[in-house]
Coordinates of C-alpha atoms in Angstrom, one line a residue:
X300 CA -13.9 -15.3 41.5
X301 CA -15.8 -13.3 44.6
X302 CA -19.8 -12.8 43.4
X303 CA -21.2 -9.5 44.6
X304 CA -23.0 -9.8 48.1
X305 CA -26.3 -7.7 49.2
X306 CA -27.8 -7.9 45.8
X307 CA -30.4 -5.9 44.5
X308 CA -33.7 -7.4 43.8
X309 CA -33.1 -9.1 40.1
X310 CA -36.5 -9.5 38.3
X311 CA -37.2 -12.3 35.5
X312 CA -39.0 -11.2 32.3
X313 CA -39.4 -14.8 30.9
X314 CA -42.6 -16.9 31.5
X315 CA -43.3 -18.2 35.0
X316 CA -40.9 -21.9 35.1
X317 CA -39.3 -21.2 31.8
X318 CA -35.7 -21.8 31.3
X319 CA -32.7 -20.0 29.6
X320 CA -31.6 -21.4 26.2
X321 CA -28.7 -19.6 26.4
X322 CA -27.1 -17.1 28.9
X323 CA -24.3 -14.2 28.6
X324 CA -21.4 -13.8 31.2
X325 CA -20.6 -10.3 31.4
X326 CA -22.9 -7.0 30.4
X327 CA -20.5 -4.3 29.2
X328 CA -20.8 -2.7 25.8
X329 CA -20.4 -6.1 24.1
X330 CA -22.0 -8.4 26.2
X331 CA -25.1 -6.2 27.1
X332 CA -25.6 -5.7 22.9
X333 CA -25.2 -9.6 22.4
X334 CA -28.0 -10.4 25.3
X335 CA -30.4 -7.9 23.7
X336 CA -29.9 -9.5 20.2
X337 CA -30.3 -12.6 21.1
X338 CA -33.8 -11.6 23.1
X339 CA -35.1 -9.9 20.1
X340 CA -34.4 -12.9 17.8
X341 CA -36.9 -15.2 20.5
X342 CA -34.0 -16.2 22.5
X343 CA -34.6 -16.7 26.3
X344 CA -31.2 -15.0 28.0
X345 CA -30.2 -15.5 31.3
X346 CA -27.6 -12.7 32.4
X347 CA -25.1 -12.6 34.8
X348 CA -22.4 -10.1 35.7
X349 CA -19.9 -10.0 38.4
X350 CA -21.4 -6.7 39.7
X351 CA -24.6 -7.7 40.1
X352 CA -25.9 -3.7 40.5
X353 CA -24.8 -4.2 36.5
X354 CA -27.1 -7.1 35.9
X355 CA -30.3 -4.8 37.7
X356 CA -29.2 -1.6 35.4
X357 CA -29.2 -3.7 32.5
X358 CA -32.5 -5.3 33.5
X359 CA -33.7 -1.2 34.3
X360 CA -32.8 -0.6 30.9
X361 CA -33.5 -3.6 28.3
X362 CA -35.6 -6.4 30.5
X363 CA -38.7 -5.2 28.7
X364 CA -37.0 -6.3 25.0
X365 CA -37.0 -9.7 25.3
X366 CA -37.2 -12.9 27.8
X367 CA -34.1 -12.6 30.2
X368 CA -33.4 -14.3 33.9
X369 CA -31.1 -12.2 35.9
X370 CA -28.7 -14.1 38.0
X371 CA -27.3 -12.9 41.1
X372 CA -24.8 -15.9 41.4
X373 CA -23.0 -18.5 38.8
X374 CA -25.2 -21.3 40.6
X375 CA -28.8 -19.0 40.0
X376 CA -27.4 -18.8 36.0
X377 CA -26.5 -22.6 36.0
X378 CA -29.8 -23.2 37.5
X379 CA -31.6 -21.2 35.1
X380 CA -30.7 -22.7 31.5
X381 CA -31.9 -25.9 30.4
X382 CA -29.2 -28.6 29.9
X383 CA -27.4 -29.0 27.9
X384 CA -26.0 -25.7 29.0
X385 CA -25.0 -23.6 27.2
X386 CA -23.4 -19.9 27.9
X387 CA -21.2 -17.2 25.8
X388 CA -18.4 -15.5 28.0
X389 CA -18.2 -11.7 27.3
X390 CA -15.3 -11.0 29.3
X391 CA -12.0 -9.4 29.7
X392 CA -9.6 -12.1 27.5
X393 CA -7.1 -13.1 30.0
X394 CA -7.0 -14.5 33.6
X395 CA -10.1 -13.4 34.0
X396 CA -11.7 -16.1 31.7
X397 CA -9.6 -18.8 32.9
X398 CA -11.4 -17.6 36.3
X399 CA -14.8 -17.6 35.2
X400 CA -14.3 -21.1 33.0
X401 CA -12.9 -22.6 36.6
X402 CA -15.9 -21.8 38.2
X403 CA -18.4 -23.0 35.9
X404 CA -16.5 -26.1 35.8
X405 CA -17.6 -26.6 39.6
X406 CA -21.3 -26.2 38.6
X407 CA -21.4 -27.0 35.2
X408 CA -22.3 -30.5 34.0
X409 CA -21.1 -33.2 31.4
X410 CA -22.2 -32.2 28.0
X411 CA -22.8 -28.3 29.2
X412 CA -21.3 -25.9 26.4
X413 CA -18.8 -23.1 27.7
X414 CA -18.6 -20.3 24.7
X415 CA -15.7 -17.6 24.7
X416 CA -17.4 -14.9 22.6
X417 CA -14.1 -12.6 23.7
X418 CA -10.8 -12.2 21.4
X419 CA -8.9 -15.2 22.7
X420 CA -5.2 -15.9 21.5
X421 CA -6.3 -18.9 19.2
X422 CA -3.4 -21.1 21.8
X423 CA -5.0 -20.1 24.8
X424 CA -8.5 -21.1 23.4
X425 CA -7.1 -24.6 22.7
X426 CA -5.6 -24.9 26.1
X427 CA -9.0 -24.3 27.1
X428 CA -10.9 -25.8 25.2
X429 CA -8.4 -29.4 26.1
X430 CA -9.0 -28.9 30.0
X431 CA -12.8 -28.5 29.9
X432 CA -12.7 -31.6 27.6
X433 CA -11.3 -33.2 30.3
X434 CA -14.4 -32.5 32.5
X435 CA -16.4 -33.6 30.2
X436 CA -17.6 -30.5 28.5
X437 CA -17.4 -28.8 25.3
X438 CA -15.6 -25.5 25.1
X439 CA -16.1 -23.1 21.7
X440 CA -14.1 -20.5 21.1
X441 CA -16.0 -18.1 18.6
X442 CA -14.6 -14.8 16.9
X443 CA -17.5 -12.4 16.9
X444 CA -16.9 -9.2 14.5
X445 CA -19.0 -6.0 14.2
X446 CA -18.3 -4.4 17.9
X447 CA -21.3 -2.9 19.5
X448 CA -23.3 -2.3 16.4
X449 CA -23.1 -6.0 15.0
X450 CA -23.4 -7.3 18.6
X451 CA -26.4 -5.7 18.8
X452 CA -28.0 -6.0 15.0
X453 CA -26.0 -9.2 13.6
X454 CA -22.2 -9.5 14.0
X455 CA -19.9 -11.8 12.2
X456 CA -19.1 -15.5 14.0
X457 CA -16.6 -17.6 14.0
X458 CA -17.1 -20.3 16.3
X459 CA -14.8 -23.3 16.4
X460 CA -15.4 -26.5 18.9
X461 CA -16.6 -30.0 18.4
X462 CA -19.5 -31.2 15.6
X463 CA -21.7 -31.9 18.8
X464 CA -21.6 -28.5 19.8
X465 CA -22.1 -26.6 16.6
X466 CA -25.4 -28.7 16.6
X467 CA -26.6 -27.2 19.2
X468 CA -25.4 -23.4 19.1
X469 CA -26.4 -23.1 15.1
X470 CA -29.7 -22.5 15.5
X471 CA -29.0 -19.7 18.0
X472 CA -26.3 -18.1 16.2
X473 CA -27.7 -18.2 12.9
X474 CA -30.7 -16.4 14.5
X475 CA -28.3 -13.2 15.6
X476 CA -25.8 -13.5 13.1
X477 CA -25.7 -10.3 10.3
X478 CA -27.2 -11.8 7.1
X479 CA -25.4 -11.1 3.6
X480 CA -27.9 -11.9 0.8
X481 CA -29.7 -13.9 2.7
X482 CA -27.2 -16.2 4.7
X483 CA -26.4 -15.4 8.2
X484 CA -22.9 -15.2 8.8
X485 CA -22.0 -17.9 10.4
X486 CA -20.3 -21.2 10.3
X487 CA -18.8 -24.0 11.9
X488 CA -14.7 -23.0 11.7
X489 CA -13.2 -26.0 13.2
X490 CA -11.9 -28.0 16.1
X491 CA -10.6 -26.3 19.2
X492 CA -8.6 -22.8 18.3
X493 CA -10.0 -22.5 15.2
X494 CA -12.6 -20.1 15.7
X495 CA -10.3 -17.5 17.2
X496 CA -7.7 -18.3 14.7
X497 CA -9.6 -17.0 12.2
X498 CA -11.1 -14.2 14.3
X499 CA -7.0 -13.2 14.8
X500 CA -6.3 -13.4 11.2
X501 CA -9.2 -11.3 10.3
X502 CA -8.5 -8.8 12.4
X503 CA -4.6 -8.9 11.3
X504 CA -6.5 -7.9 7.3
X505 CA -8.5 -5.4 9.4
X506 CA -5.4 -3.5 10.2
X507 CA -3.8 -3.8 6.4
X508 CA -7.2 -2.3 5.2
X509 CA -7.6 0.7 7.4
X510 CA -3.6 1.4 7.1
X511 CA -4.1 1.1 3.2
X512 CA -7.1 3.3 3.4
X513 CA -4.6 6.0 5.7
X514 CA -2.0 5.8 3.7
X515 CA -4.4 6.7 0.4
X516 CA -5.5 9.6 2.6
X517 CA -2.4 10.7 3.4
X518 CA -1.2 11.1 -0.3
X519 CA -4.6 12.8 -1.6
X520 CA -3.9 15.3 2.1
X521 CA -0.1 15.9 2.2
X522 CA 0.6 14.5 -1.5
X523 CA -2.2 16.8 -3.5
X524 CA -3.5 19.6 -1.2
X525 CA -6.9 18.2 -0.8
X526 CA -9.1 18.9 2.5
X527 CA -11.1 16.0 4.2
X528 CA -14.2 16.9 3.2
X529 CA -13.3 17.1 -0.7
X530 CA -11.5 13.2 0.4
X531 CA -14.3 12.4 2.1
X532 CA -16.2 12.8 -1.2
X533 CA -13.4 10.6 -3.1
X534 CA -14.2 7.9 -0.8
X535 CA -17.9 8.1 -0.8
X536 CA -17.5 7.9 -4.9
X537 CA -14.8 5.1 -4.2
X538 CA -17.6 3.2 -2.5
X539 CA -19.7 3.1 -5.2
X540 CA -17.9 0.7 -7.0
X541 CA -15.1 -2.0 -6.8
X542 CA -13.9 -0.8 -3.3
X543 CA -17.5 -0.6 -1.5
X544 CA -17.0 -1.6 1.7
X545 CA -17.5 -0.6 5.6
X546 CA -14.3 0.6 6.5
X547 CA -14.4 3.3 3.1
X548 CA -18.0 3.9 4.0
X549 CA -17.1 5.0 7.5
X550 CA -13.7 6.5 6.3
X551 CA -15.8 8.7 4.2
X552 CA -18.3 10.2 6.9
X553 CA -15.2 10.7 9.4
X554 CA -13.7 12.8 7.0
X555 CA -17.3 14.9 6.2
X556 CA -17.1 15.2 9.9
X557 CA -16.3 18.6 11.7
X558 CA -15.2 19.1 15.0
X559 CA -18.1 20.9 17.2
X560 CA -15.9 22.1 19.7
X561 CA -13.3 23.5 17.5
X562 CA -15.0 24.2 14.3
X563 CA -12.1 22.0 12.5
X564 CA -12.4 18.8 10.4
X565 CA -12.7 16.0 13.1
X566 CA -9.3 14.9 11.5
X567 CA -7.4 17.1 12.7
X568 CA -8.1 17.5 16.1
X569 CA -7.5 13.4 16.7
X570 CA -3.7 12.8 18.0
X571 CA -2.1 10.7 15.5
X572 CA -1.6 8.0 18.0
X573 CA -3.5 4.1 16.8
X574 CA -3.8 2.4 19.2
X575 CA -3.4 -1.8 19.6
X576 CA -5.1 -4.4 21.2
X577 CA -3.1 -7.2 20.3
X578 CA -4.6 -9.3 17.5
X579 CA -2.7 -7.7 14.9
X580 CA 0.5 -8.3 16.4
X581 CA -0.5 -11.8 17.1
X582 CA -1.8 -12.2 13.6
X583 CA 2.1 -11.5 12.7
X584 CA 3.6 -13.4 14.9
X585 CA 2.2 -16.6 14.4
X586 CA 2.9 -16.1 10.9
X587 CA 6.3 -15.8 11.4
X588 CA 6.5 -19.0 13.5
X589 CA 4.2 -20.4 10.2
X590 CA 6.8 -19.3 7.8
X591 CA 3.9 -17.4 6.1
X592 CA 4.7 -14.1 4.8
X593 CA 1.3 -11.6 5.5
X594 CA 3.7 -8.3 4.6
X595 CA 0.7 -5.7 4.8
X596 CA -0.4 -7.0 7.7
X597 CA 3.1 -6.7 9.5
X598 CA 3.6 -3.3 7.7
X599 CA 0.2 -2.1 9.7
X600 CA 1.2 -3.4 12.7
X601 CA 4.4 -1.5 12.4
X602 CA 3.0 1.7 11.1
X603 CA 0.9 2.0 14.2
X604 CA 4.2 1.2 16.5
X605 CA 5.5 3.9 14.7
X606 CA 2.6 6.5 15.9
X607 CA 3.2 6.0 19.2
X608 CA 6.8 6.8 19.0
X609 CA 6.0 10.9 20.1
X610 CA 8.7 11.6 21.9
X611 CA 11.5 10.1 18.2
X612 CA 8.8 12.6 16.4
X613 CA 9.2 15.1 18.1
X614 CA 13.0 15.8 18.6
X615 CA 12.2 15.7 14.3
X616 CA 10.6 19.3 14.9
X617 CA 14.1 20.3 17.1
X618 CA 16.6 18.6 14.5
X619 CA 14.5 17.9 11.3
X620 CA 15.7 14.9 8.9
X621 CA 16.7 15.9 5.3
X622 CA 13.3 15.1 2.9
X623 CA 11.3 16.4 0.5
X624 CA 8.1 18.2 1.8
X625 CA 5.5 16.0 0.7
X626 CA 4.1 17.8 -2.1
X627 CA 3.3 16.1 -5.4
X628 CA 3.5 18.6 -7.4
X629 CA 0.6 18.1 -10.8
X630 CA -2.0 20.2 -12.6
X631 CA -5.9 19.6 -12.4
X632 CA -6.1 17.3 -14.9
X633 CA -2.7 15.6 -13.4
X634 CA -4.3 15.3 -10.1
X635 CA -7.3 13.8 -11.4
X636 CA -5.3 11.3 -13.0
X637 CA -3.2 10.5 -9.8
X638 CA -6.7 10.3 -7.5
X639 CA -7.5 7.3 -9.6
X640 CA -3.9 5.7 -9.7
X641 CA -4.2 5.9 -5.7
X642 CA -7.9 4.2 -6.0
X643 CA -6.2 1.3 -7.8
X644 CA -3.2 0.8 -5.8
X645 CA -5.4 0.6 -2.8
X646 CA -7.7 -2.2 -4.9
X647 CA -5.1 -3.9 -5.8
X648 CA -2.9 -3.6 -2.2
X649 CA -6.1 -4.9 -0.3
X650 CA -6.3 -7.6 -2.8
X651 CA -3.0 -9.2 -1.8
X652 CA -3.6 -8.2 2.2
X653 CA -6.9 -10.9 2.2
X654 CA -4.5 -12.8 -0.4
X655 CA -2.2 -13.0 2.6
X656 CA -4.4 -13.6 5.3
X657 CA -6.1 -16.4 3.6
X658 CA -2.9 -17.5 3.2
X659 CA -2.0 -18.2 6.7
X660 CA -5.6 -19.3 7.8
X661 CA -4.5 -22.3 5.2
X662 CA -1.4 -22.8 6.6
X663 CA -2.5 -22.9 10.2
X664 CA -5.2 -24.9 8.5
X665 CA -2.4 -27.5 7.7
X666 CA -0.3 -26.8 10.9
X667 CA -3.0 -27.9 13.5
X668 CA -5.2 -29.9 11.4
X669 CA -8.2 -27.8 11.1
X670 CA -10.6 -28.6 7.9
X671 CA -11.4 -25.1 7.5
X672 CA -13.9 -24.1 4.3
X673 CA -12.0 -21.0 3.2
X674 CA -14.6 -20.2 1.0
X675 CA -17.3 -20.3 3.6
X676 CA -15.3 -18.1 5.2
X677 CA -15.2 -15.3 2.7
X678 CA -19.2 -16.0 2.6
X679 CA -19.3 -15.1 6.7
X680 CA -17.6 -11.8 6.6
X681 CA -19.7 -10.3 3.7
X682 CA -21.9 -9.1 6.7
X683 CA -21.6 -7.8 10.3
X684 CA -17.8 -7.8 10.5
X685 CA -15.5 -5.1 10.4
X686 CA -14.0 -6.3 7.0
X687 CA -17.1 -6.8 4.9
X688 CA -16.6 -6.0 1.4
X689 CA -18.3 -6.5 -1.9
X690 CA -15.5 -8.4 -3.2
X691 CA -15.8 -10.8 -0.9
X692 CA -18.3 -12.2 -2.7
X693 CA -15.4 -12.9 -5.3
X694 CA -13.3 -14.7 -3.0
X695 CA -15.6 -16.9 -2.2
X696 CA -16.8 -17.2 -5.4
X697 CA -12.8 -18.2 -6.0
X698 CA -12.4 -20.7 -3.0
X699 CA -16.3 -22.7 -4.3
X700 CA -14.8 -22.7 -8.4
X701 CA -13.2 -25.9 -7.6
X702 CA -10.4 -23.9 -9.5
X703 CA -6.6 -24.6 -8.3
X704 CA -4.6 -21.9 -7.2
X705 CA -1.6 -21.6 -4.8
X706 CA -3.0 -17.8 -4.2
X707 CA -5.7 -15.6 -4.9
X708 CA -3.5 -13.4 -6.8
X709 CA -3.3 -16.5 -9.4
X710 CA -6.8 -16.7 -9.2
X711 CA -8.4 -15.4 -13.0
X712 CA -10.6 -12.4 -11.6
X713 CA -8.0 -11.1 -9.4
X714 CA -4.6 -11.8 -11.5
X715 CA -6.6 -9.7 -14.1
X716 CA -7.4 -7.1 -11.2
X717 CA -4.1 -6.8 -10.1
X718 CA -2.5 -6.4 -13.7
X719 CA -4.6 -4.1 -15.0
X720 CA -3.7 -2.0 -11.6
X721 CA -0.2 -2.5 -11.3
X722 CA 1.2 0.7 -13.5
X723 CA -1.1 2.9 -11.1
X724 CA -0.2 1.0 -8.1
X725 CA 3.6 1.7 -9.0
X726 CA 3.4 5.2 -9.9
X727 CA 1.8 5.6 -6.3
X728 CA 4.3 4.0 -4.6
X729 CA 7.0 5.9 -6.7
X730 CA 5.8 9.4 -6.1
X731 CA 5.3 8.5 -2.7
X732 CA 8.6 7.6 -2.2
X733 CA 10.1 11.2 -4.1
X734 CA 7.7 13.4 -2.4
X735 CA 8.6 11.9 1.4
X736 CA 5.4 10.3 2.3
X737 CA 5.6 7.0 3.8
X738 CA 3.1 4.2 2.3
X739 CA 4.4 1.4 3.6
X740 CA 1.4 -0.9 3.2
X741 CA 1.8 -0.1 -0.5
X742 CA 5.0 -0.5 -0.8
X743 CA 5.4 -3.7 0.8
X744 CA 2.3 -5.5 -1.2
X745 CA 3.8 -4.5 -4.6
X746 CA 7.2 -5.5 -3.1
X747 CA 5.1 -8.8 -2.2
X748 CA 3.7 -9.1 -6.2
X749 CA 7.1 -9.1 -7.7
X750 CA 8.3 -11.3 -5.3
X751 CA 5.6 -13.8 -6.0
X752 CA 6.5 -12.9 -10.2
X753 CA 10.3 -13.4 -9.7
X754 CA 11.9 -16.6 -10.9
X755 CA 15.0 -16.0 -9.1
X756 CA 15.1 -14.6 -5.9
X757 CA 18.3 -13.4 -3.8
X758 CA 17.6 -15.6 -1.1
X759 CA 20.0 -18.3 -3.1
X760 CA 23.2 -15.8 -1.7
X761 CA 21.6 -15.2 1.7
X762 CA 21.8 -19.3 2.2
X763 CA 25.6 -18.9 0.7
X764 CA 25.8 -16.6 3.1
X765 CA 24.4 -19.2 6.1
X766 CA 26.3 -22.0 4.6
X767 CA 29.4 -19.6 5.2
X768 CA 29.5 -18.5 8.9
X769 CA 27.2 -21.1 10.3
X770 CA 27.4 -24.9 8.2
X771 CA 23.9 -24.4 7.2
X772 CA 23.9 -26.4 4.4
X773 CA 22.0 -25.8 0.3
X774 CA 20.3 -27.4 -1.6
X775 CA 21.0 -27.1 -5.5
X776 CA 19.1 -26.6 -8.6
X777 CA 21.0 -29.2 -11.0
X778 CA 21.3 -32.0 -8.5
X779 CA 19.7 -33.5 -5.5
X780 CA 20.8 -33.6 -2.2
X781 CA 21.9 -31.5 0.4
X782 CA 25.3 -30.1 0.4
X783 CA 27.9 -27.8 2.4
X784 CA 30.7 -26.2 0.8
X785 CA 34.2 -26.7 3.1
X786 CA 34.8 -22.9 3.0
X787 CA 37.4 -23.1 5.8
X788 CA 39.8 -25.1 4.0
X789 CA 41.6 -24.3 0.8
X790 CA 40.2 -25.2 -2.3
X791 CA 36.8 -24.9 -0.7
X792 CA 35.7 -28.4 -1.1
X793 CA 32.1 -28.9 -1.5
X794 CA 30.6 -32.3 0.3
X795 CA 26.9 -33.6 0.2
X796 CA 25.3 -34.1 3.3
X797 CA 23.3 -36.9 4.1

């Protein structure tokens, strides 16, 4: 990595010979908002950016909030922080990391503690974390939720990494970390990847919930006739109760919003384009390769491919597809009625999306030997992260019963939650489906429920069906053993395999 040359003049604000607690690599939106929060909280921050004219803007700016030593070079930041170091990475996830953690490697010391406070791919954080063990260091991966407002005021953290370290960083991050009833929200994940692998999978719920909370909005919109501000005030009423939660809080002044420039409702001058920055795709994909179904999730994921398709949208307009219009066609009182069946199939479809993702954070859990407290980690996103929620406080309350469950949805709050929604949540998803407006989120959680309800499923003729054309071998339900049925050969001879 090539450190700026010709710097300006970099100015401590600490006392004369003090040292650095803890220091922040990079001071963009993120990075500058972490630095400052950990100042206020007593913290002495030493900064350091590639571009060092960064570091003396955001000493211009912020030096005179806190104690912080600028650092021109990696070897003035090294030198700066008392040992055993320790330093959070804010950078660009990617080469660029592996860059910076190569460097520090060359100045670092044994028992110095490298932090990526970026969104690492959970396997690339354990790669890491094994070749900076083999220096002698300790490398923590830690998810850190709440973008620039919870950087700044208290995010979310999720830091993984060895028992040693955690000593040493909890302090610190408890003293920045959002607090929810009067815990900060922040705990020791688990070994190695841990930290981001939750991070990944909580970002993964992230996208079910904002799709869920879309898809209600398109049905009250399209569905019902409604304008955004008259939604908007749905939502705020929504968030008064059983549903209160960021993203509907936010959700509700976006849709109060209007457009200066244009006049219009701020909702309608945004291109219908989400975009992605990865963690929800990865949260599907790795549970795919865990055999973990997280169906809202993927449907999310998917919905947002599907936004970006323009140009298959467009040629719609030239050569439309046969469909009805949209409309859901219902009186006052009907429509009244049908705004609280769409309140409860979004209750109950975010239900089984954290269902889901709690899901595969226990079966990544089992798959790389993590011991991760899933109840704990309910408690850590009931503040500063993107997801926090006032049921969370019920999930955790579900995780810390001691109770046995295979799911939350068998848990006794939210089975009861879930069946006393379920004829609204299906009359959404089936007027949806007549009037032409896609809820796939919806669909595919209540499509997830009966699955989980359904003591027979058709997956016995789909392994016929492998057993068939590939020799795949079944397994039966009035014997054991493992068997293959000779379907080549006449009379169709069935053998047990051994």
């Amino acid at each position: 990595m090539v450190e700026t040359s010709a710097a300006p003049r970099l100015t401590s604000t600490a006392a004369d010979g003090e040292k650095a607690n803890i220091g922040v690599i990079g001071l963009g939106v993120m990075g500058a908002s972490l630095a400052r929060n950990l100042a206020h909280q007593g913290n002495v921050v030493a900064v350091y950016n590639r571009h060092t004219d960064k570091t003396a803007d955001f000493m211009k700016r912020y030096g005179a909030e806190g104690s912080f030593i600028p650092a021109a070079t990696l070897q003035e930041l090294s030198d700066s922080l008392a040992k055993p170091r320790k330093v959070i990475l804010m950078i660009t996830a990617g080469r660029a990391t592996d860059a910076v953690i190569d460097d520090l490697l060359g100045i670092f010391e044994p028992d110095d503690i490298i932090i990526d406070g970026g969104n690492a791919y959970f396997e690339d954080t354990m790669r890491r974390e094994k070749n900076v063990r083999e220096h002698g260091l300790h490398f923590v991966g830690c998810g850190i939720s709440g973008g620039e407002e919870g950087a700044l005021k208290g995010p979310s953290m999720m830091p993984g990494g060895t028992d040693w370290s955690w000593n040493y960083l909890k302090p610190i991050f408890e003293s920045i970390a959002a607090k929810a009833e009067g815990e900060p929200c922040v705990t020791h994940i688990g070994e190695n990847g841990a930290g981001h692998f939750v991070k990944m999978v909580h970002n993964g719920i992230e996208y079910a919930d904002m799709q869920l909370i879309g898809e209600s909005y398109d049905l009250l919109r399209r569905g019902l006739g409604l304008t955004p501000k008259e939604i908007g005030d749905i939502f705020d009423q929504w968030n008064k109760g059983e549903l209160n939660s960021y993203l509907v809080e936010i959700t509700s002044d976006i849709l109060h919003h209007t457009d200066a420039a244009s006049g219009k409702p701020f909702v309608d001058v945004v291109l219908d384009v989400a975009g992605m920055k990865g963690t929800g795709t990865w949260t599907v994909q790795t549970a795919l390769s865990l055999a973990t179904p997280v169906t809202g999730i993927a449907e999310a994921v998917f919905s947002r491919g599907l936004s970006g398709q323009k140009e298959q949208r467009q040629e719609n307009r030239r050569n439309p597809l046969a469909g009805p219009d949209g409309t859901i066609d219902l009186t006052d009182d009907q429509k009244e009625a049908f705004v609280e069946a769409v309140r409860q199939a979004l209750y109950a479809s975010k239900i089984v999306a954290y269902a889901q993702g709690f899901d595969e954070i226990n079966a990544g859990a089992q798959e790389y030997g993590w011991h991760i407290d899933l109840g704990a980690v309910a408690r850590i996103w009931r503040g500063g992260c993107i997801i926090r929620a006032k049921f969370l406080n019920r999930i955790s309350d579900a995780y810390d019963s001691g109770r046995t469950f295979s799911s939350l949805l068998f848990d006794d709050y939210f089975k009861k939650a879930v069946e006393n929604a379920q004829e609204s949540w299906r009359r959404v998803v089936a007027a949806a489906a007549q009037a032409g407006i896609p809820v796939p989120a919806f669909a595919s959680s209540l499509s997830y429920y009966d699955g989980l309800r359904s003591d027979r499923l058709p997956a016995a003729l789909i392994q016929g069906q492998r057993d068939f054309f590939g020799a795949h071998t079944y397994k039966r339900v009035d014997k054991p053993g493992t068997f293959h049925t000779l379907w080549a050969q006449e009379g169709r001879q069935e053998i047990q395999e051994a």
